[in-house]
Amino acid sequence: MAVPDEEELIAKKDVLKLTGISYGQLYRWKRKGLIPEAWFVRRSTFTGQETFFPKEKILSRIELIRSLKEEQSLDDLVRVLAPETKPEGVKHDRPTALAPVGSEGHRLLWKDGGYTFAELVALACGAQVLRAGNRLAEAKLVLDLVRAAEALLRDPTGVSVILAEKSIDGEGVSVRFSFALLGREPLRLDREARIKGQLDLERLVEQVKAALREG
Amino acid sequence: MAAQSISISGSGRVAGGEYAQVKISGSGRVEGDVVAQEIRVSGSGRFGGSVQAKEITVSGSGKFTGRVEADVLVTSGSCGIDGDAEVKELRTSGAQRVGGSFRGHYVRASGVLHVERDLEADVFTSSGRFEIGGLLNADRVEVKLVGDSRAREIGGETIDVRPGAGFSLGLSLTRGLRFGIGIGTLTVDEIEGDEVHLEATTAQVVRGGRVYIGPGCRIGRVEYRESLEVHPEAEVGERVKA
């Protein structure tokens, strides 16, 4: 996973030395989902492969874990951080309570509960389409498309969803239909297609994560 | 609503859904996602969607195309999972393959275990062959070597690798390796743990608190924090006290 160059990195062994934690603790916290997978940056050094972390993030996270550990609220912290670190474990029962889905999303629900992270993002996409004043059928089109693209949500950088419309006129008949398109930018449509809306999946993923953290 | 049970003993195909028990003793195919209390495959079973169950037993051949979630998975036959697996307790004495990553609490493997990506558990014990494409991460990793096992990385608190049973026949380990007779080996890029005991292991780097490098090991570089002991029948390139 890409880490911006300007972010200062620290080697794993230096993290241990600096904080005094053990390998066992670090690996346990990773398993519990307290340290995001994306923070483990593997780099080749003269001694072979080594793991580095974004320095500021890892040090403040360890401090956070330690401060909470004493209050035995580590499991609460796991829950709070879960959407960020292990989105595949999310099961949510009240999607409309999340701001990105909202009350508009109510019309899109298809089951009572147990919505996965990908399904929540799909709902948020559909709700956004509704909020922009499009038809319910169009929102469902987008929803189904995003639901089917679960694998892309792991790395949604530069992924967009486009809702577009096309009309065909001829022999006294005029047909207008909507379609949706999902992919990594740059996405191109032909000139006869009219774009009705465009969603930035990366931003929606972040919004859903943020909403899950708060709620 | 009480869920129903299905049993396929000839050849059959059923839709996904919610079941109390799914039993396949002939050749069966389940299309779509399944939620069940219990799944037993003693013939040949294929599951086309994701599977969620309390207990899954595969003594024949089981093939899961999607994600598998279970409290207990017992495999004595051949079980292939194409997606990720989240299984609290895995006991396998057969051939178990996971195409994605595995997450659980307890793993006991004595057959052949193959995980394409990471394996995470509290306790991992193996007395068979295993191949982990990514990181094997467990509080306790206990390996009795039989055959040649591999992992890209191993990390945890206690890591203990020793030759499996049947080796203590008075043969020296290095001599055994030299003649290549029935001795298991482990090959890893990187091992990190607080308490590390290794035998018959080849690794590029070992980092640890208290480290023992036993007979038959070939280690490129050892970085240790508290102590390091190296057996005379081990090769270690560099030793660094961190």
PDB file of C-alpha atoms in Angstrom, chain B:
ATOM      1  CA  MET B   1     -39.027 -19.853  12.310  1.00  0.00           C
ATOM      2  CA  ALA B   2     -37.370 -23.231  12.656  1.00  0.00           C
ATOM      3  CA  ALA B   3     -34.943 -23.747   9.825  1.00  0.00           C
ATOM      4  CA  GLN B   4     -35.188 -26.985   7.929  1.00  0.00           C
ATOM      5  CA  SER B   5     -32.491 -29.522   7.301  1.00  0.00           C
ATOM      6  CA  ILE B   6     -31.372 -31.004   4.031  1.00  0.00           C
ATOM      7  CA  SER B   7     -29.608 -34.195   3.295  1.00  0.00           C
ATOM      8  CA  ILE B   8     -28.193 -35.134  -0.067  1.00  0.00           C
ATOM      9  CA  SER B   9     -27.207 -38.733  -0.289  1.00  0.00           C
ATOM     10  CA  GLY B  10     -27.482 -39.333  -3.982  1.00  0.00           C
ATOM     11  CA  SER B  11     -26.651 -36.563  -6.311  1.00  0.00           C
ATOM     12  CA  GLY B  12     -28.370 -33.293  -5.790  1.00  0.00           C
ATOM     13  CA  ARG B  13     -28.427 -29.590  -6.069  1.00  0.00           C
ATOM     14  CA  VAL B  14     -30.099 -27.207  -3.612  1.00  0.00           C
ATOM     15  CA  ALA B  15     -30.498 -23.493  -3.289  1.00  0.00           C
ATOM     16  CA  GLY B  16     -28.744 -21.505  -0.612  1.00  0.00           C
ATOM     17  CA  GLY B  17     -30.618 -20.299   2.441  1.00  0.00           C
ATOM     18  CA  GLU B  18     -30.928 -20.945   6.124  1.00  0.00           C
ATOM     19  CA  TYR B  19     -30.754 -24.497   7.354  1.00  0.00           C
ATOM     20  CA  ALA B  20     -30.391 -26.313  10.632  1.00  0.00           C
ATOM     21  CA  GLN B  21     -28.279 -29.020   9.111  1.00  0.00           C
ATOM     22  CA  VAL B  22     -26.807 -29.655   5.684  1.00  0.00           C
ATOM     23  CA  LYS B  23     -25.608 -33.197   5.122  1.00  0.00           C
ATOM     24  CA  ILE B  24     -23.968 -34.307   1.911  1.00  0.00           C
ATOM     25  CA  SER B  25     -22.976 -37.901   1.661  1.00  0.00           C
ATOM     26  CA  GLY B  26     -23.304 -38.342  -2.058  1.00  0.00           C
ATOM     27  CA  SER B  27     -22.456 -35.631  -4.454  1.00  0.00           C
ATOM     28  CA  GLY B  28     -24.101 -32.328  -3.704  1.00  0.00           C
ATOM     29  CA  ARG B  29     -24.023 -28.787  -4.812  1.00  0.00           C
ATOM     30  CA  VAL B  30     -25.365 -25.827  -2.892  1.00  0.00           C
ATOM     31  CA  GLU B  31     -25.970 -22.705  -4.920  1.00  0.00           C
ATOM     32  CA  GLY B  32     -25.947 -19.352  -3.180  1.00  0.00           C
ATOM     33  CA  ASP B  33     -25.148 -18.283   0.354  1.00  0.00           C
ATOM     34  CA  VAL B  34     -25.773 -20.678   3.223  1.00  0.00           C
ATOM     35  CA  VAL B  35     -26.319 -20.148   6.920  1.00  0.00           C
ATOM     36  CA  ALA B  36     -26.455 -23.350   8.908  1.00  0.00           C
ATOM     37  CA  GLN B  37     -25.944 -24.790  12.355  1.00  0.00           C
ATOM     38  CA  GLU B  38     -24.084 -27.762  11.039  1.00  0.00           C
ATOM     39  CA  ILE B  39     -22.607 -28.810   7.725  1.00  0.00           C
ATOM     40  CA  ARG B  40     -21.304 -32.319   7.179  1.00  0.00           C
ATOM     41  CA  VAL B  41     -19.675 -33.392   3.971  1.00  0.00           C
ATOM     42  CA  SER B  42     -18.708 -37.011   3.714  1.00  0.00           C
ATOM     43  CA  GLY B  43     -19.129 -37.335  -0.010  1.00  0.00           C
ATOM     44  CA  SER B  44     -18.354 -34.537  -2.356  1.00  0.00           C
ATOM     45  CA  GLY B  45     -19.849 -31.161  -1.645  1.00  0.00           C
ATOM     46  CA  ARG B  46     -19.563 -27.869  -3.490  1.00  0.00           C
ATOM     47  CA  PHE B  47     -20.758 -24.581  -2.072  1.00  0.00           C
ATOM     48  CA  GLY B  48     -21.209 -21.808  -4.582  1.00  0.00           C
ATOM     49  CA  GLY B  49     -21.704 -18.881  -2.202  1.00  0.00           C
ATOM     50  CA  SER B  50     -20.524 -17.790   1.202  1.00  0.00           C
ATOM     51  CA  VAL B  51     -20.993 -20.177   4.102  1.00  0.00           C
ATOM     52  CA  GLN B  52     -21.701 -19.418   7.742  1.00  0.00           C
ATOM     53  CA  ALA B  53     -21.985 -22.282  10.172  1.00  0.00           C
ATOM     54  CA  LYS B  54     -21.394 -23.269  13.772  1.00  0.00           C
ATOM     55  CA  GLU B  55     -19.698 -26.460  12.803  1.00  0.00           C
ATOM     56  CA  ILE B  56     -18.377 -27.772   9.516  1.00  0.00           C
ATOM     57  CA  THR B  57     -17.038 -31.288   9.118  1.00  0.00           C
ATOM     58  CA  VAL B  58     -15.425 -32.412   5.902  1.00  0.00           C
ATOM     59  CA  SER B  59     -14.379 -36.013   5.708  1.00  0.00           C
ATOM     60  CA  GLY B  60     -14.861 -36.350   1.995  1.00  0.00           C
ATOM     61  CA  SER B  61     -14.169 -33.579  -0.402  1.00  0.00           C
ATOM     62  CA  GLY B  62     -15.486 -30.101   0.236  1.00  0.00           C
ATOM     63  CA  LYS B  63     -15.124 -27.145  -2.042  1.00  0.00           C
ATOM     64  CA  PHE B  64     -16.154 -23.636  -0.968  1.00  0.00           C
ATOM     65  CA  THR B  65     -16.147 -20.912  -3.556  1.00  0.00           C
ATOM     66  CA  GLY B  66     -16.813 -17.963  -1.253  1.00  0.00           C
ATOM     67  CA  ARG B  67     -15.975 -16.852   2.232  1.00  0.00           C
ATOM     68  CA  VAL B  68     -16.338 -19.350   5.085  1.00  0.00           C
ATOM     69  CA  GLU B  69     -17.192 -18.427   8.659  1.00  0.00           C
ATOM     70  CA  ALA B  70     -17.435 -21.096  11.319  1.00  0.00           C
ATOM     71  CA  ASP B  71     -16.873 -21.755  14.995  1.00  0.00           C
ATOM     72  CA  VAL B  72     -15.341 -25.127  14.266  1.00  0.00           C
ATOM     73  CA  LEU B  73     -13.996 -26.635  11.057  1.00  0.00           C
ATOM     74  CA  VAL B  74     -12.804 -30.208  11.141  1.00  0.00           C
ATOM     75  CA  THR B  75     -11.198 -31.589   8.005  1.00  0.00           C
ATOM     76  CA  SER B  76     -10.032 -35.105   7.585  1.00  0.00           C
ATOM     77  CA  GLY B  77     -10.578 -35.279   3.862  1.00  0.00           C
ATOM     78  CA  SER B  78      -9.823 -32.587   1.392  1.00  0.00           C
ATOM     79  CA  CYS B  79     -11.231 -29.130   1.892  1.00  0.00           C
ATOM     80  CA  GLY B  80     -10.680 -26.190  -0.397  1.00  0.00           C
ATOM     81  CA  ILE B  81     -11.814 -22.655   0.392  1.00  0.00           C
ATOM     82  CA  ASP B  82     -11.322 -20.164  -2.418  1.00  0.00           C
ATOM     83  CA  GLY B  83     -12.089 -17.054  -0.373  1.00  0.00           C
ATOM     84  CA  ASP B  84     -11.119 -15.956   3.125  1.00  0.00           C
ATOM     85  CA  ALA B  85     -11.834 -18.132   6.138  1.00  0.00           C
ATOM     86  CA  GLU B  86     -12.764 -16.959   9.609  1.00  0.00           C
ATOM     87  CA  VAL B  87     -12.786 -20.066  11.739  1.00  0.00           C
ATOM     88  CA  LYS B  88     -12.412 -20.001  15.505  1.00  0.00           C
ATOM     89  CA  GLU B  89     -11.095 -23.514  15.719  1.00  0.00           C
ATOM     90  CA  LEU B  90      -9.539 -25.409  12.832  1.00  0.00           C
ATOM     91  CA  ARG B  91      -8.539 -29.023  13.223  1.00  0.00           C
ATOM     92  CA  THR B  92      -7.257 -30.576  10.082  1.00  0.00           C
ATOM     93  CA  SER B  93      -5.650 -33.911   9.505  1.00  0.00           C
ATOM     94  CA  GLY B  94      -6.408 -33.935   5.823  1.00  0.00           C
ATOM     95  CA  ALA B  95      -5.638 -31.462   3.112  1.00  0.00           C
ATOM     96  CA  GLN B  96      -6.849 -27.961   3.824  1.00  0.00           C
ATOM     97  CA  ARG B  97      -6.404 -25.114   1.386  1.00  0.00           C
ATOM     98  CA  VAL B  98      -7.436 -21.488   1.835  1.00  0.00           C
ATOM     99  CA  GLY B  99      -7.206 -19.266  -1.223  1.00  0.00           C
ATOM    100  CA  GLY B 100      -7.441 -16.024   0.771  1.00  0.00           C
ATOM    101  CA  SER B 101      -6.399 -15.401   4.346  1.00  0.00           C
ATOM    102  CA  PHE B 102      -7.283 -17.324   7.485  1.00  0.00           C
ATOM    103  CA  ARG B 103      -8.289 -15.813  10.797  1.00  0.00           C
ATOM    104  CA  GLY B 104      -9.105 -17.749  13.941  1.00  0.00           C
ATOM    105  CA  HIS B 105      -8.179 -18.599  17.515  1.00  0.00           C
ATOM    106  CA  TYR B 106      -6.860 -22.094  17.416  1.00  0.00           C
ATOM    107  CA  VAL B 107      -5.310 -24.092  14.610  1.00  0.00           C
ATOM    108  CA  ARG B 108      -4.147 -27.663  14.853  1.00  0.00           C
ATOM    109  CA  ALA B 109      -2.852 -29.040  11.593  1.00  0.00           C
ATOM    110  CA  SER B 110      -1.443 -32.490  11.102  1.00  0.00           C
ATOM    111  CA  GLY B 111      -2.075 -32.993   7.422  1.00  0.00           C
ATOM    112  CA  VAL B 112      -1.245 -30.547   4.714  1.00  0.00           C
ATOM    113  CA  LEU B 113      -2.263 -26.945   5.245  1.00  0.00           C
ATOM    114  CA  HIS B 114      -1.963 -24.366   2.528  1.00  0.00           C
ATOM    115  CA  VAL B 115      -2.947 -20.726   3.031  1.00  0.00           C
ATOM    116  CA  GLU B 116      -2.391 -18.368   0.131  1.00  0.00           C
ATOM    117  CA  ARG B 117      -2.202 -15.176   2.216  1.00  0.00           C
ATOM    118  CA  ASP B 118      -1.934 -14.521   5.982  1.00  0.00           C
ATOM    119  CA  LEU B 119      -2.831 -16.883   8.797  1.00  0.00           C
ATOM    120  CA  GLU B 120      -3.743 -15.295  12.131  1.00  0.00           C
ATOM    121  CA  ALA B 121      -4.512 -17.275  15.267  1.00  0.00           C
ATOM    122  CA  ASP B 122      -3.858 -17.227  18.987  1.00  0.00           C
ATOM    123  CA  VAL B 123      -2.345 -20.688  18.900  1.00  0.00           C
ATOM    124  CA  PHE B 124      -0.954 -22.484  15.860  1.00  0.00           C
ATOM    125  CA  THR B 125       0.276 -26.035  16.203  1.00  0.00           C
ATOM    126  CA  SER B 126       1.397 -28.153  13.322  1.00  0.00           C
ATOM    127  CA  SER B 127       2.677 -31.667  13.082  1.00  0.00           C
ATOM    128  CA  GLY B 128       2.252 -31.840   9.361  1.00  0.00           C
ATOM    129  CA  ARG B 129       3.253 -29.862   6.344  1.00  0.00           C
ATOM    130  CA  PHE B 130       2.198 -26.273   5.880  1.00  0.00           C
ATOM    131  CA  GLU B 131       2.656 -23.523   3.385  1.00  0.00           C
ATOM    132  CA  ILE B 132       1.691 -19.948   4.265  1.00  0.00           C
ATOM    133  CA  GLY B 133       2.032 -17.429   1.446  1.00  0.00           C
ATOM    134  CA  GLY B 134       2.007 -14.429   3.772  1.00  0.00           C
ATOM    135  CA  LEU B 135       2.449 -13.903   7.502  1.00  0.00           C
ATOM    136  CA  LEU B 136       1.854 -16.624  10.061  1.00  0.00           C
ATOM    137  CA  ASN B 137       0.912 -14.582  13.124  1.00  0.00           C
ATOM    138  CA  ALA B 138       0.113 -16.302  16.425  1.00  0.00           C
ATOM    139  CA  ASP B 139       0.825 -15.855  20.112  1.00  0.00           C
ATOM    140  CA  ARG B 140       2.180 -19.378  20.178  1.00  0.00           C
ATOM    141  CA  VAL B 141       3.577 -21.146  17.138  1.00  0.00           C
ATOM    142  CA  GLU B 142       4.465 -24.762  17.825  1.00  0.00           C
ATOM    143  CA  VAL B 143       5.767 -26.764  14.930  1.00  0.00           C
ATOM    144  CA  LYS B 144       6.793 -30.395  14.798  1.00  0.00           C
ATOM    145  CA  LEU B 145       8.446 -30.668  11.437  1.00  0.00           C
ATOM    146  CA  VAL B 146       7.319 -33.358   9.051  1.00  0.00           C
ATOM    147  CA  GLY B 147       8.125 -32.804   5.415  1.00  0.00           C
ATOM    148  CA  ASP B 148       9.052 -29.401   4.078  1.00  0.00           C
ATOM    149  CA  SER B 149       7.067 -26.421   5.318  1.00  0.00           C
ATOM    150  CA  ARG B 150       7.217 -22.823   4.259  1.00  0.00           C
ATOM    151  CA  ALA B 151       5.996 -19.392   5.277  1.00  0.00           C
ATOM    152  CA  ARG B 152       6.947 -15.949   4.108  1.00  0.00           C
ATOM    153  CA  GLU B 153       7.039 -14.582   7.676  1.00  0.00           C
ATOM    154  CA  ILE B 154       6.358 -15.888  11.157  1.00  0.00           C
ATOM    155  CA  GLY B 155       5.650 -13.509  14.006  1.00  0.00           C
ATOM    156  CA  GLY B 156       4.415 -13.895  17.557  1.00  0.00           C
ATOM    157  CA  GLU B 157       5.356 -14.271  21.180  1.00  0.00           C
ATOM    158  CA  THR B 158       6.642 -17.844  21.378  1.00  0.00           C
ATOM    159  CA  ILE B 159       7.927 -19.635  18.320  1.00  0.00           C
ATOM    160  CA  ASP B 160       9.029 -23.201  18.737  1.00  0.00           C
ATOM    161  CA  VAL B 161      10.166 -25.336  15.816  1.00  0.00           C
ATOM    162  CA  ARG B 162      11.484 -28.866  16.330  1.00  0.00           C
ATOM    163  CA  PRO B 163      11.825 -32.019  14.312  1.00  0.00           C
ATOM    164  CA  GLY B 164       8.724 -34.153  14.384  1.00  0.00           C
ATOM    165  CA  ALA B 165       8.347 -37.509  16.060  1.00  0.00           C
ATOM    166  CA  GLY B 166      10.204 -40.403  14.505  1.00  0.00           C
ATOM    167  CA  PHE B 167      13.359 -38.412  14.361  1.00  0.00           C
ATOM    168  CA  SER B 168      14.785 -39.141  17.768  1.00  0.00           C
ATOM    169  CA  LEU B 169      16.293 -42.407  16.585  1.00  0.00           C
ATOM    170  CA  GLY B 170      19.791 -41.473  17.581  1.00  0.00           C
ATOM    171  CA  LEU B 171      20.685 -39.909  14.248  1.00  0.00           C
ATOM    172  CA  SER B 172      22.348 -36.552  14.255  1.00  0.00           C
ATOM    173  CA  LEU B 173      20.122 -33.969  12.672  1.00  0.00           C
ATOM    174  CA  THR B 174      22.761 -32.550  10.380  1.00  0.00           C
ATOM    175  CA  ARG B 175      23.760 -35.981   9.210  1.00  0.00           C
ATOM    176  CA  GLY B 176      20.141 -36.707   8.562  1.00  0.00           C
ATOM    177  CA  LEU B 177      19.794 -33.524   6.558  1.00  0.00           C
ATOM    178  CA  ARG B 178      22.897 -34.324   4.610  1.00  0.00           C
ATOM    179  CA  PHE B 179      21.462 -37.652   3.571  1.00  0.00           C
ATOM    180  CA  GLY B 180      18.032 -36.178   3.234  1.00  0.00           C
ATOM    181  CA  ILE B 181      16.243 -38.915   5.043  1.00  0.00           C
ATOM    182  CA  GLY B 182      12.746 -38.155   6.158  1.00  0.00           C
ATOM    183  CA  ILE B 183      13.520 -35.068   8.157  1.00  0.00           C
ATOM    184  CA  GLY B 184      11.259 -32.098   7.988  1.00  0.00           C
ATOM    185  CA  THR B 185      12.519 -28.613   7.321  1.00  0.00           C
ATOM    186  CA  LEU B 186      11.082 -25.133   7.572  1.00  0.00           C
ATOM    187  CA  THR B 187      11.971 -22.320   5.194  1.00  0.00           C
ATOM    188  CA  VAL B 188      11.013 -18.751   6.081  1.00  0.00           C
ATOM    189  CA  ASP B 189      12.171 -15.299   4.999  1.00  0.00           C
ATOM    190  CA  GLU B 190      11.723 -13.681   8.397  1.00  0.00           C
ATOM    191  CA  ILE B 191      10.960 -14.835  11.940  1.00  0.00           C
ATOM    192  CA  GLU B 192      10.181 -12.484  14.820  1.00  0.00           C
ATOM    193  CA  GLY B 193       9.288 -13.436  18.366  1.00  0.00           C
ATOM    194  CA  ASP B 194      10.089 -12.839  22.004  1.00  0.00           C
ATOM    195  CA  GLU B 195      10.949 -16.463  22.727  1.00  0.00           C
ATOM    196  CA  VAL B 196      12.380 -18.234  19.677  1.00  0.00           C
ATOM    197  CA  HIS B 197      13.532 -21.855  19.523  1.00  0.00           C
ATOM    198  CA  LEU B 198      14.455 -23.103  16.073  1.00  0.00           C
ATOM    199  CA  GLU B 199      15.721 -26.385  14.691  1.00  0.00           C
ATOM    200  CA  ALA B 200      16.116 -27.501  11.072  1.00  0.00           C
ATOM    201  CA  THR B 201      15.041 -24.053   9.923  1.00  0.00           C
ATOM    202  CA  THR B 202      16.343 -21.931   7.088  1.00  0.00           C
ATOM    203  CA  ALA B 203      15.673 -18.197   7.391  1.00  0.00           C
ATOM    204  CA  GLN B 204      17.114 -14.972   6.076  1.00  0.00           C
ATOM    205  CA  VAL B 205      16.509 -13.022   9.280  1.00  0.00           C
ATOM    206  CA  VAL B 206      15.550 -14.014  12.821  1.00  0.00           C
ATOM    207  CA  ARG B 207      14.729 -11.256  15.291  1.00  0.00           C
ATOM    208  CA  GLY B 208      13.881 -11.992  18.868  1.00  0.00           C
ATOM    209  CA  GLY B 209      14.274 -11.510  22.576  1.00  0.00           C
ATOM    210  CA  ARG B 210      15.702 -14.840  23.700  1.00  0.00           C
ATOM    211  CA  VAL B 211      16.827 -16.854  20.706  1.00  0.00           C
ATOM    212  CA  TYR B 212      18.015 -20.443  20.366  1.00  0.00           C
ATOM    213  CA  ILE B 213      19.309 -21.555  16.993  1.00  0.00           C
ATOM    214  CA  GLY B 214      19.433 -25.329  17.028  1.00  0.00           C
ATOM    215  CA  PRO B 215      20.924 -28.092  14.909  1.00  0.00           C
ATOM    216  CA  GLY B 216      20.253 -28.055  11.201  1.00  0.00           C
ATOM    217  CA  CYS B 217      19.494 -24.312  11.049  1.00  0.00           C
ATOM    218  CA  ARG B 218      20.818 -21.981   8.376  1.00  0.00           C
ATOM    219  CA  ILE B 219      20.174 -18.384   9.320  1.00  0.00           C
ATOM    220  CA  GLY B 220      21.488 -15.357   7.439  1.00  0.00           C
ATOM    221  CA  ARG B 221      21.277 -12.871  10.276  1.00  0.00           C
ATOM    222  CA  VAL B 222      20.141 -13.040  13.895  1.00  0.00           C
ATOM    223  CA  GLU B 223      19.180  -9.900  15.768  1.00  0.00           C
ATOM    224  CA  TYR B 224      18.519 -10.541  19.451  1.00  0.00           C
ATOM    225  CA  ARG B 225      17.691  -8.370  22.416  1.00  0.00           C
ATOM    226  CA  GLU B 226      18.407 -10.534  25.464  1.00  0.00           C
ATOM    227  CA  SER B 227      20.222 -13.739  24.669  1.00  0.00           C
ATOM    228  CA  LEU B 228      21.413 -15.893  21.794  1.00  0.00           C
ATOM    229  CA  GLU B 229      22.512 -19.499  21.851  1.00  0.00           C
ATOM    230  CA  VAL B 230      23.719 -21.228  18.716  1.00  0.00           C
ATOM    231  CA  HIS B 231      24.165 -24.987  18.435  1.00  0.00           C
ATOM    232  CA  PRO B 232      27.476 -26.118  16.888  1.00  0.00           C
ATOM    233  CA  GLU B 233      25.541 -27.851  14.119  1.00  0.00           C
ATOM    234  CA  ALA B 234      23.900 -24.612  13.024  1.00  0.00           C
ATOM    235  CA  GLU B 235      25.068 -22.011  10.541  1.00  0.00           C
ATOM    236  CA  VAL B 236      24.539 -18.362  11.376  1.00  0.00           C
ATOM    237  CA  GLY B 237      25.858 -15.601   9.135  1.00  0.00           C
ATOM    238  CA  GLU B 238      25.645 -12.484  11.273  1.00  0.00           C
ATOM    239  CA  ARG B 239      24.859 -12.061  14.957  1.00  0.00           C
ATOM    240  CA  VAL B 240      23.731  -8.676  16.113  1.00  0.00           C
ATOM    241  CA  LYS B 241      22.744  -7.662  19.618  1.00  0.00           C
ATOM    242  CA  ALA B 242      20.087  -5.014  19.140  1.00  0.00           C
TER     243      ALA B 242
END
